[in-house]
Coordinates of C-alpha atoms and ligand atoms in Angstrom, one line a residue:
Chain A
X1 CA 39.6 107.2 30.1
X2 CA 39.6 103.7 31.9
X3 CA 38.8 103.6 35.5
X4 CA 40.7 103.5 38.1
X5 CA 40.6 100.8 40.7
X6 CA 42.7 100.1 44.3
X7 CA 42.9 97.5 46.4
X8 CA 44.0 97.5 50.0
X9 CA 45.2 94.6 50.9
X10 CA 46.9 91.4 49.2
X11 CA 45.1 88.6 51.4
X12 CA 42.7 86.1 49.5
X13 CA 39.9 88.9 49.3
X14 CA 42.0 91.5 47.6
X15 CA 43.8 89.5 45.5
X16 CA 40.4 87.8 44.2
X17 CA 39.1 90.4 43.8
X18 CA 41.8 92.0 41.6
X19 CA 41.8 88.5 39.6
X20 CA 38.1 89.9 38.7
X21 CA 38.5 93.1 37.8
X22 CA 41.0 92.3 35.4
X23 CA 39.2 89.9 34.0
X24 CA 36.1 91.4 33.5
X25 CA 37.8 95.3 33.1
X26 CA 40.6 94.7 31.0
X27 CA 41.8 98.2 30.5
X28 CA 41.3 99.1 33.9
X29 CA 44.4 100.5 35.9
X30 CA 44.4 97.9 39.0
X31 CA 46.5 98.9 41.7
X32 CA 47.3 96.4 44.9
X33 CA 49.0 97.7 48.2
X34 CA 50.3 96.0 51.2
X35 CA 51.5 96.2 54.3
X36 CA 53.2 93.1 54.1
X37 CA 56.4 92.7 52.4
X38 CA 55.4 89.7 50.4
X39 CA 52.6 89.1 47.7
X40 CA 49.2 86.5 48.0
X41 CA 50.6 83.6 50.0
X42 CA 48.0 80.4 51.3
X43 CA 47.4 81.9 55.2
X44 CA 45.9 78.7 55.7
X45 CA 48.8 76.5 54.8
X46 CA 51.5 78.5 56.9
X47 CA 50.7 76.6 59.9
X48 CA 51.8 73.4 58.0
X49 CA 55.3 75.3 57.5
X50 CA 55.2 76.4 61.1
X51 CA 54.4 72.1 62.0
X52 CA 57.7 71.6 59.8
X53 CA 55.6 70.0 57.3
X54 CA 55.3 71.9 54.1
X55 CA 58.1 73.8 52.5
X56 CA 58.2 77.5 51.8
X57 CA 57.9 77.1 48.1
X58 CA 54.3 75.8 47.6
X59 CA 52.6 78.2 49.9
X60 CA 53.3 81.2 47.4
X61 CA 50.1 81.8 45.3
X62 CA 51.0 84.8 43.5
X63 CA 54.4 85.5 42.8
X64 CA 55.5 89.0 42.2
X65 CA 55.6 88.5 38.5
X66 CA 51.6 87.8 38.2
X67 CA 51.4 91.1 39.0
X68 CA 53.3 92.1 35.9
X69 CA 51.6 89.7 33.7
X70 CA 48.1 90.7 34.6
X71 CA 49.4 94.7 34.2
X72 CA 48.3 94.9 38.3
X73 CA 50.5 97.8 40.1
X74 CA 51.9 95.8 43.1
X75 CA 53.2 97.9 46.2
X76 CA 54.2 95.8 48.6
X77 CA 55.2 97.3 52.3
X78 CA 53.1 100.3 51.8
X79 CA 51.2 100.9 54.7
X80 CA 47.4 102.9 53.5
X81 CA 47.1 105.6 56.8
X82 CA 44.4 107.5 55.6
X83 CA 41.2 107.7 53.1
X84 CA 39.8 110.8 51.8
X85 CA 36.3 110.0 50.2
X86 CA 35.5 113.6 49.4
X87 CA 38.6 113.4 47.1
X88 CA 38.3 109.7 46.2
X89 CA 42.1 109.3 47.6
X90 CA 44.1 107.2 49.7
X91 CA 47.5 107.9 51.6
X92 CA 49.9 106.1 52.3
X93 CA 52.6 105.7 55.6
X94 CA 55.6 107.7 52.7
X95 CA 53.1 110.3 52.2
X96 CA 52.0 109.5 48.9
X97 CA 48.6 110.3 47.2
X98 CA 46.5 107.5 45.2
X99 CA 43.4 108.7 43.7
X100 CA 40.7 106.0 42.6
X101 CA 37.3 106.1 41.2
X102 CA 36.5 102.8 43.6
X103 CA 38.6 101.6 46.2
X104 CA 38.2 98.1 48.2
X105 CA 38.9 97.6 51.5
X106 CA 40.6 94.1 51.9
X107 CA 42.4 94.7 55.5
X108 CA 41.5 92.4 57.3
X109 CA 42.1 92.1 61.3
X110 CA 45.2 92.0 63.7
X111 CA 45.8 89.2 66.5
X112 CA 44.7 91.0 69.6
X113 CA 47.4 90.9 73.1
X114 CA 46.5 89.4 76.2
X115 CA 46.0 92.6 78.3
X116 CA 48.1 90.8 80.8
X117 CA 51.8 91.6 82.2
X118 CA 54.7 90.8 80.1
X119 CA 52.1 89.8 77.2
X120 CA 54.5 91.4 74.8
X121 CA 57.5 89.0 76.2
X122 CA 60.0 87.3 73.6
X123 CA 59.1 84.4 73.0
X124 CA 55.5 84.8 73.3
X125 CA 53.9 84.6 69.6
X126 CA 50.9 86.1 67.9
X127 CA 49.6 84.0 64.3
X128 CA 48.4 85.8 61.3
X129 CA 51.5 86.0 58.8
X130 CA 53.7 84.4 57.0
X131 CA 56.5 86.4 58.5
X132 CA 54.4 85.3 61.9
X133 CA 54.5 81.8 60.9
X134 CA 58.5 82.0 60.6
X135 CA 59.1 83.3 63.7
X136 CA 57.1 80.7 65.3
X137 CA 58.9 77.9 63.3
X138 CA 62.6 79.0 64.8
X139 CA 61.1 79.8 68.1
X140 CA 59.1 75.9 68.7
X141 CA 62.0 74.3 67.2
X142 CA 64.2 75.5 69.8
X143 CA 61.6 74.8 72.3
X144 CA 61.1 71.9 75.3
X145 CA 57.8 73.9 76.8
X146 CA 55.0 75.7 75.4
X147 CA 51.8 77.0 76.6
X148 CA 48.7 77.8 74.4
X149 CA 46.0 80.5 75.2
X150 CA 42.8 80.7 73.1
X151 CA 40.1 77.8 72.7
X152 CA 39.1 78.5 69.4
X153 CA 40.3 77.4 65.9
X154 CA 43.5 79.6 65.8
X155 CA 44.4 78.4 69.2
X156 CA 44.1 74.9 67.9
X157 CA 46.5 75.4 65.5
X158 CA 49.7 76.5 67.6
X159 CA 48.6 73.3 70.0
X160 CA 49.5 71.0 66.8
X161 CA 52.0 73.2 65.7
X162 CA 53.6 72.1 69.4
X163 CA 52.5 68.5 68.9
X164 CA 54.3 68.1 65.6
X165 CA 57.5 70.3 66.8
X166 CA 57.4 67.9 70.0
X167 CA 57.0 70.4 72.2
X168 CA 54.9 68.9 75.5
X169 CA 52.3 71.8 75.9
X170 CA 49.9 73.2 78.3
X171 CA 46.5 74.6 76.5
X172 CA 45.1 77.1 79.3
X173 CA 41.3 77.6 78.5
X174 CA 38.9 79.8 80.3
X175 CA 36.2 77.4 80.7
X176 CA 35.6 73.5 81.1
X177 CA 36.0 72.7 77.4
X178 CA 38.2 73.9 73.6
X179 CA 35.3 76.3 71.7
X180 CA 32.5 75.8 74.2
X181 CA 30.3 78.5 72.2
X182 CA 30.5 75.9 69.2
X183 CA 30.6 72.2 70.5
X184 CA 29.6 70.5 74.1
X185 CA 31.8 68.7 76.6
X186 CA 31.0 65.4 74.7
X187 CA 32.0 66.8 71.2
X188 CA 35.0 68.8 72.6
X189 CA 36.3 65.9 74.4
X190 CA 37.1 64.2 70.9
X191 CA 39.3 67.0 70.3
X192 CA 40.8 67.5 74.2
X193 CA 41.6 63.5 73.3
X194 CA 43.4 64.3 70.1
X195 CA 45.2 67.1 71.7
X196 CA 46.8 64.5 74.8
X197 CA 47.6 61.8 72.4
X198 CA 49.5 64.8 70.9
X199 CA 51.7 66.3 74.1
X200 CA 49.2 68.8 74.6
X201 CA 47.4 68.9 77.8
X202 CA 44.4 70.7 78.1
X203 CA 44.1 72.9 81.5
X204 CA 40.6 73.7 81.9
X205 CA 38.9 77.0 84.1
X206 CA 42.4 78.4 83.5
X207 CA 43.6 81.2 81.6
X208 CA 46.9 83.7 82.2
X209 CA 47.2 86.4 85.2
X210 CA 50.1 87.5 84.0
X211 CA 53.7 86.1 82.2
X212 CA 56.7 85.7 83.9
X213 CA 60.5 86.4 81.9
X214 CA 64.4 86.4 82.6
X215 CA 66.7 89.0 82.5
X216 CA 66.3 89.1 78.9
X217 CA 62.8 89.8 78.3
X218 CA 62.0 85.5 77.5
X219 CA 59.2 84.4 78.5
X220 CA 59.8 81.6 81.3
X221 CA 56.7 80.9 82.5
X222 CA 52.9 81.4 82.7
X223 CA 50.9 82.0 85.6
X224 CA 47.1 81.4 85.9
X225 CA 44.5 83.3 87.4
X226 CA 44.3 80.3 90.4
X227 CA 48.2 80.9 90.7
X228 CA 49.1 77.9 88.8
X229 CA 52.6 78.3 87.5
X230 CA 53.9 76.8 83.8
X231 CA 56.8 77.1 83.1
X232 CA 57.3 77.5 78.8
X233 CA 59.9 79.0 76.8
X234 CA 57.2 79.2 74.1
X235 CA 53.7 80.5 73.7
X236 CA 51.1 80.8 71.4
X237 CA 47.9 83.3 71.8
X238 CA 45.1 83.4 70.1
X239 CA 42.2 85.3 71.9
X240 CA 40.6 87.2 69.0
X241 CA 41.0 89.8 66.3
X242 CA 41.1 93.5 66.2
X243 CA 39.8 94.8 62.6
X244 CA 41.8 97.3 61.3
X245 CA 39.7 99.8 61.1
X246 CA 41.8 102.6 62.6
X247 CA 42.3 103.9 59.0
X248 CA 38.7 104.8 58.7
X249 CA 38.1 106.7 61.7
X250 CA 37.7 110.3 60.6
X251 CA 35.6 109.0 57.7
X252 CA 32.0 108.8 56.8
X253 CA 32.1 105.2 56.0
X254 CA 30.4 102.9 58.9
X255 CA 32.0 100.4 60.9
X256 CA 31.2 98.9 64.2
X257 CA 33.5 95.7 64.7
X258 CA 34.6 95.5 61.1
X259 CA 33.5 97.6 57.8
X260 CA 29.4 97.6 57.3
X261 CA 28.9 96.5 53.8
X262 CA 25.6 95.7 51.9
X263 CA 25.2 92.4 50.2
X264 CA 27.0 93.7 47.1
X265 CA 29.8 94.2 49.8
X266 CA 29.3 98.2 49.2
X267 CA 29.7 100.4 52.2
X268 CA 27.7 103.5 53.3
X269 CA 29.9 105.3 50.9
X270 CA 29.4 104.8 47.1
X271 CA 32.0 104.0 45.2
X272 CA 34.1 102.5 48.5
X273 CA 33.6 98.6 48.9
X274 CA 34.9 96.1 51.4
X275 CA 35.5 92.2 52.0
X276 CA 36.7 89.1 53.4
X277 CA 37.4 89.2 57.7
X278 CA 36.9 92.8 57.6
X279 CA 33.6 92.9 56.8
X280 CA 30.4 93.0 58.6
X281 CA 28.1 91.7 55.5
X282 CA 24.1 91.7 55.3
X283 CA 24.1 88.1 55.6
X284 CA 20.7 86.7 52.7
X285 CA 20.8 83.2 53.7
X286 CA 20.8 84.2 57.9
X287 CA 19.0 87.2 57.4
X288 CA 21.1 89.5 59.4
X289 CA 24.2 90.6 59.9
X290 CA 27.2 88.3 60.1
X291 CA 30.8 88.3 59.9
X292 CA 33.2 85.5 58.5
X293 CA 36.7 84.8 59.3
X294 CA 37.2 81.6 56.4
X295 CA 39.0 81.8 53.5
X296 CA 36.6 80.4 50.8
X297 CA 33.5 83.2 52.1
X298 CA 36.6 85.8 51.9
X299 CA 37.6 84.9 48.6
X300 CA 34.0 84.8 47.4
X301 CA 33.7 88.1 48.6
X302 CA 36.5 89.6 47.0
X303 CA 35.3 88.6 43.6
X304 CA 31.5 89.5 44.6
X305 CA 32.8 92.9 45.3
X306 CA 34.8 93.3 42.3
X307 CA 31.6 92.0 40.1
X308 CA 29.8 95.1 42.1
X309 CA 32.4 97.8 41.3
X310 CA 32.1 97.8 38.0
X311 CA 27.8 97.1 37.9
X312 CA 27.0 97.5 41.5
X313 CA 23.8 95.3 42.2
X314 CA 24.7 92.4 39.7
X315 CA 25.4 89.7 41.8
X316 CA 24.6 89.3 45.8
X317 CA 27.2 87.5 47.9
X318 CA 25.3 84.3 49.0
X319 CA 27.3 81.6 50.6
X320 CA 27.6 79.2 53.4
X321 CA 30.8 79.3 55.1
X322 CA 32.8 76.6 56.8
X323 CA 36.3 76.0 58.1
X324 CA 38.4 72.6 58.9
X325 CA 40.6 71.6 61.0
X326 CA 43.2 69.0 59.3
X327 CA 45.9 68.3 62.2
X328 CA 44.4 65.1 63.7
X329 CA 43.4 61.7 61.9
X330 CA 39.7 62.4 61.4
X331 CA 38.1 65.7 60.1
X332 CA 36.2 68.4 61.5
X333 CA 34.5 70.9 59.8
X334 CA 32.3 73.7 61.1
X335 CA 30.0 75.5 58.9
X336 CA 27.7 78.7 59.1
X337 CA 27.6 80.3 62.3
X338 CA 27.9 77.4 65.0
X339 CA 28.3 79.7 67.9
X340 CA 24.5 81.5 67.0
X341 CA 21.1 80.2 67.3
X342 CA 18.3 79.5 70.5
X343 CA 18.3 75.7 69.9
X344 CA 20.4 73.0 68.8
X345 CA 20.5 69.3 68.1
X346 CA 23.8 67.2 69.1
X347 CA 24.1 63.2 68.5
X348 CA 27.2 60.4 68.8
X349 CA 26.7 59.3 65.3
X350 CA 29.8 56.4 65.4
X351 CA 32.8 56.0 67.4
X352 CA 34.9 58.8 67.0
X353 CA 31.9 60.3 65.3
X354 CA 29.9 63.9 66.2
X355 CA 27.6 66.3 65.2
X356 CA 25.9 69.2 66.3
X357 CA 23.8 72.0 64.3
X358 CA 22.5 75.0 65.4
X359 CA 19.3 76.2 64.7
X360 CA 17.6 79.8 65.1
X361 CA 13.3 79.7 64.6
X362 CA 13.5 76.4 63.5
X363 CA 16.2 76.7 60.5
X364 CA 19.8 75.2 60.3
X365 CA 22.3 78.5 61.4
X366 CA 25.7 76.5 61.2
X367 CA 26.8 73.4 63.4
X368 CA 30.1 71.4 63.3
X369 CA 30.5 67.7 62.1
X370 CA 33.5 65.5 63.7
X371 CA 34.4 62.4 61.8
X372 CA 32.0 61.9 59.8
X373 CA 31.7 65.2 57.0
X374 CA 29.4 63.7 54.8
X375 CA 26.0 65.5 56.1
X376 CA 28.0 68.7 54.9
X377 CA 26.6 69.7 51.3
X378 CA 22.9 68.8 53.1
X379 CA 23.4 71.0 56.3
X380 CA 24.7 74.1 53.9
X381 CA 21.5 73.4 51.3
X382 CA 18.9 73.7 54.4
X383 CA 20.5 76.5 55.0
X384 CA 20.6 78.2 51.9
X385 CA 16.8 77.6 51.1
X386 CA 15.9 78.5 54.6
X387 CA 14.2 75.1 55.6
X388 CA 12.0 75.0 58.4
X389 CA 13.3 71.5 60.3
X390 CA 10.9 72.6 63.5
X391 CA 9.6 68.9 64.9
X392 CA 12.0 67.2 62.6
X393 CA 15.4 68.5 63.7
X394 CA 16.5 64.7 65.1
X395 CA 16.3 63.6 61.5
X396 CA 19.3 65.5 61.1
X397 CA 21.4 63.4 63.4
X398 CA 20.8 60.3 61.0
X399 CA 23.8 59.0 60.0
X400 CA 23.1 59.0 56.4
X401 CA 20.9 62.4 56.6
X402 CA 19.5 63.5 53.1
X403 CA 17.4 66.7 52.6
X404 CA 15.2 64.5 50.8
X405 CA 14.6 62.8 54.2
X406 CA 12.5 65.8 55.6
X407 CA 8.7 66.5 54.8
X408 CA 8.0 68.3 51.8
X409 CA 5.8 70.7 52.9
X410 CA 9.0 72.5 55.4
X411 CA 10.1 74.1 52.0
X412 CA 9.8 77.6 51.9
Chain B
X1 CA 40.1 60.7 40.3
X2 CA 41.5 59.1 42.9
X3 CA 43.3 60.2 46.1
X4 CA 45.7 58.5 48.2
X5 CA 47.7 59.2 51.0
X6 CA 51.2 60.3 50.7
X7 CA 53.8 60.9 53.7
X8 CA 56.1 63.2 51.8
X9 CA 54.7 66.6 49.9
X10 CA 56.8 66.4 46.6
X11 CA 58.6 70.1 45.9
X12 CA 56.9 71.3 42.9
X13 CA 53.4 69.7 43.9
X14 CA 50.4 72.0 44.3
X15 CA 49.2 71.9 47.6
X16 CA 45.7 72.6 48.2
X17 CA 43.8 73.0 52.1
X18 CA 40.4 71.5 51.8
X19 CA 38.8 74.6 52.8
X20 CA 39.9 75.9 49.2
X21 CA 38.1 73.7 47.0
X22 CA 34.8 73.9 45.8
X23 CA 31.8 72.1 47.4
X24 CA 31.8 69.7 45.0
X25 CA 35.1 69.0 45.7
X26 CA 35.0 69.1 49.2
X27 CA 32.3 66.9 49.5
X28 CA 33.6 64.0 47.4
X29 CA 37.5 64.0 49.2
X30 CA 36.3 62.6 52.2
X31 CA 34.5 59.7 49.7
X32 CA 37.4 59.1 48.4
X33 CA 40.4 59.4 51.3
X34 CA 41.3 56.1 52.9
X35 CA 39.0 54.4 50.1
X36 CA 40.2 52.7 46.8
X37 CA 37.7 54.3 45.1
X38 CA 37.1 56.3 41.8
X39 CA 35.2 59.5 41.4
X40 CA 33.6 62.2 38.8
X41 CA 36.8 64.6 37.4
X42 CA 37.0 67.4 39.6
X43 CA 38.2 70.9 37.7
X44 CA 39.6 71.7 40.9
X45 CA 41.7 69.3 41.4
X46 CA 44.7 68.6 39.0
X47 CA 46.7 65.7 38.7
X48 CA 49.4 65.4 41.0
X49 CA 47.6 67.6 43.6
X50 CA 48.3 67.5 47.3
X51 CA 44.8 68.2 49.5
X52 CA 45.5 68.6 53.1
X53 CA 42.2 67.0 54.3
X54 CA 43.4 65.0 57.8
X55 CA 46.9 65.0 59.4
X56 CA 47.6 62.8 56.0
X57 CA 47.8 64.1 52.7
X58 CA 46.4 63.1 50.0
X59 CA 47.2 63.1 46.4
X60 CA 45.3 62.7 43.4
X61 CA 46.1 60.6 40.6
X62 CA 43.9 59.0 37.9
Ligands
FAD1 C1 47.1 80.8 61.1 C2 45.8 80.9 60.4 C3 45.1 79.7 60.1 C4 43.9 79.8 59.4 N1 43.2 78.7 59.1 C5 42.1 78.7 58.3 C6 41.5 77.5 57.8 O1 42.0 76.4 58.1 N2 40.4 77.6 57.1 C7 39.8 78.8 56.8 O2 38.8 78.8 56.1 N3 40.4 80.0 57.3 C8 41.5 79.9 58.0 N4 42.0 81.1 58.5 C9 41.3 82.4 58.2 C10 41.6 82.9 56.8 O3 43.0 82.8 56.6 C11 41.1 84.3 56.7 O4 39.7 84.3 56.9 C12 41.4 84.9 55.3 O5 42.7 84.7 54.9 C13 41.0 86.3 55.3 O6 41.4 86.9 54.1 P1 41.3 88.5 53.9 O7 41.9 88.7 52.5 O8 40.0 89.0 54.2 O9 42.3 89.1 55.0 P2 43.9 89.0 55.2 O10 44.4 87.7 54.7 O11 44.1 89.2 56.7 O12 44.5 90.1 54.4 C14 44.4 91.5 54.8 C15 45.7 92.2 54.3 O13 45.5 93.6 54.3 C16 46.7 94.1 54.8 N5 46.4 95.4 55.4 C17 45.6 95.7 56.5 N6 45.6 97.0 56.7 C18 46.3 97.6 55.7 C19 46.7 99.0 55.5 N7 46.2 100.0 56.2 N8 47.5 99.2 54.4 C20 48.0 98.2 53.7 N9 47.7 96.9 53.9 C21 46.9 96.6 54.9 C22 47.2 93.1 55.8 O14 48.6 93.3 56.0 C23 46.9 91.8 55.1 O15 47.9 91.4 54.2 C24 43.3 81.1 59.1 C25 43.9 82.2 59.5 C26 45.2 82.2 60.1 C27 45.9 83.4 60.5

């Protein structure tokens, strides 16, 4: 008998992960569900359909016929409401039974609401699919005003999705600067500039009381927390995920924030696994627990946890993760885990040029480059082998940093 | 390879976000964008390509 594998969840982690399996299990039954009503899309090129910039077409990655081709049981809009590990079974939202003999967990995590009134307005828009993504594209089109809530990197993306749609836009953040956990005042300015030479005004020690509407449930306006009023007939939040973990409440397998997984991405719960967003990994090159929301460490995890479902302890999920932003006319790229650490190291390298890395008992935890990426494959290899940079941590705001740069004897 | 910029994403290209490619990959596109300059083949990178690196894309030909 060949053994039986399901996936929940058609993001970049399941589907990688299914790409694995049947490679490496080729008379395995594969079977992929979703709650979506579409198959493996690029989530990371939707916003350039929501700018107007990229057509539907080239954002598909698998169509449905992959599915048939690679002999992989597709069930698209089939919600999973409940898993039974004592039965190895899951069940779905029609009432039907799946059994497996190892089940991954690719699900991912929601777009949390404001917990503000009117939060649930018309008009007022939420970003995580491609269905999302549409919605957004009809609403900014027909759209003078908008106002953005969320200084993080999904926030960023609906404030260029406004600049491109020319739609003038206020960007209500909590504190005096866009992702203050990541960058300073001096770093986030570069991006605060790029925002106003887009329409998009930054409004800092702000936020949203509560949304106004009209008789029909549109949103019309948003009002701060100092009683500033803005009037928008479009907004974009983007405060934070919820994991959806809901499924896996009356279950033995752990979760705190997200799913707890080993670093073969196996949970509490042998032959259930878990990756990408959802997960909360035993990080080897941090040396705790960490969670990733990027598309490369998801995908990298879907096909680590495949590798482990069929020989669980062959290959450890090691990786560096980073994320761009590609709206403006430089780059930006954070990597690792910018917002951790108890020191850091920030430098002007050029005009229009800034870094800043993280550190945590002397070693590289993440950081964020602005301009200039090159420093990037450097940063993640300090990382990776665990350098000790104590004492030499302002050779890493060089402009042409090399690892070869530090003293020898920091290698551990 | 090369890369260079292109206004207009053609229909049937590949488009590919930065954050997909490999490190490799990722670390030579930024050599190369804005810069007539040749690199190493990259299997991640096809010809025609589109890589959305900056508000510009870029599009890899020999
Ligand atoms: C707008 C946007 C822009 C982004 N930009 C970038 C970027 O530039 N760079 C970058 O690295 N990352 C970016 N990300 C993050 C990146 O897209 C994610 O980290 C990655 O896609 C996560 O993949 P995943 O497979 O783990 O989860 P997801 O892609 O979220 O997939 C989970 C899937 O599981 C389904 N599901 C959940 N529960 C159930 C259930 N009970 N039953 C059935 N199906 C279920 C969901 O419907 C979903 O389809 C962006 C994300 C968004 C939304």
């Amino acid at each position: 008998m060949s053994d039986s594998y399901v996936i929940v969840g058609d993001g970049i982690a399941g589907a990688s992960a299914a790409e694995t399996l049947r490679e490496e299990a080729p008379d395995a039954e594969i079977t992929v569900i979703t709650e979506e009503g579409e198959s493996l899309y690029n989530r990371i090129l939707i916003k350039e359909f929501a700018k107007g910039k990229l057509p539907e077409a080239p954002i598909s990655i698998h169509d449905e016929s992959w599915y048939d081709d690679h002999d992989v049981d597709l069930r698209l809009n089939t919600l999973v409401v409940d898993v039974d590990v004592e039965n190895d079974a899951i069940r779905t939202h029609e009432g039907e039974t799946i059994e497996y003999d190892s089940l991954l967990l690719a699900i991912g995590g929601t777009p949390q609401q404001l917990p503000v009134g009117n939060a649930d307005a018309e008009g007022i828009h939420h970003f995580w699919t491609f269905q999302d993504a549409r919605k957004i594209k009809e609403s900014v089109e027909d759209a003078d005003r908008g106002v953005i809530v969320g200084a993080g990197l999904l926030g960023i993306d609906f404030a260029a999705i406004c600049g491109a749609q020319d739609v003038e836009a206020k960007y209500l953040m909590r504190g005096d600067s866009w992702w203050r956990y990541a960058l300073s005042n001096e770093g986030a300015e570069i991006m605060h500039e790029a925002m106003r030479e887009r329409g998009v005004e930054p409004v800092f020690d702000s936020g949203v009381d509560h949304f106004e509407v009209d008789d029909d449930g549109h949103v019309v306006a948003a009002v701060d927390p100092n009683g500033e009023r803005y009037e928008c007939d479009f907004a974009g939040v983007a405060i934070g995920l919820d994991f959806n973990t809901e499924i896996l409440e009356d279950t033995p397998i752990e979760t705190d924030d997200g799913v707890i997984v080993d670093e073969y991405m196996r949970t509490n719960v042998d032959n259930v696994f878990a990756a990408g967003d959802i997960t909360e990994f035993h990080d080897t090159v941090l040396g705790e627990r960490a969670q990733n929301g990027a598309w490369g460490s998801a995908k990298e995890q879907g096909t680590i946890a495949a590798h482990n479902m069929i020989d669980h302890g062959s290959e450890p999920f090691k990786w560096v993760s980073s994320y761009s932003i590609t709206h403006f006319d430089f780059p930006f790229l954070s990597f690792g885990h910018p917002t951790l650490g108890d020191d850091s190291v920030e430098a002007t390298t050029d005009e229009g040029e800034w870094r800043r890395v993280a550190l945590k008992d002397g070693r590289v935890v993440g950081g964020v480059l602005i301009g200039d990426l090159s420093p990037q494959s450097a940063f993640k290899q300090l990382m990776r082998e665990k350098r000790d940079v104590s004492g030499q941590k302002e050779l890493l705001m060089e402009p042409g940093f090399a690892v070869d740069d530090l003293a020898a004897s920091t290698e551990h | 390879m090369r890369l260079r910029r292109t206004g207009r994403v053609p229909s049937d290209a590949r488009v590919r976000h930065y954050d997909e490619l490999d490190e490799r990959t990722q670390a030579v596109v930024p050599e190369l964008a804005d810069r007539p300059r040749t690199a190493l083949e990259s299997a991640d990178l096809e010809d025609g390509d589109v890589v959305k690196f900056t508000d510009c894309s870029l599009i890899r030909t020999r």
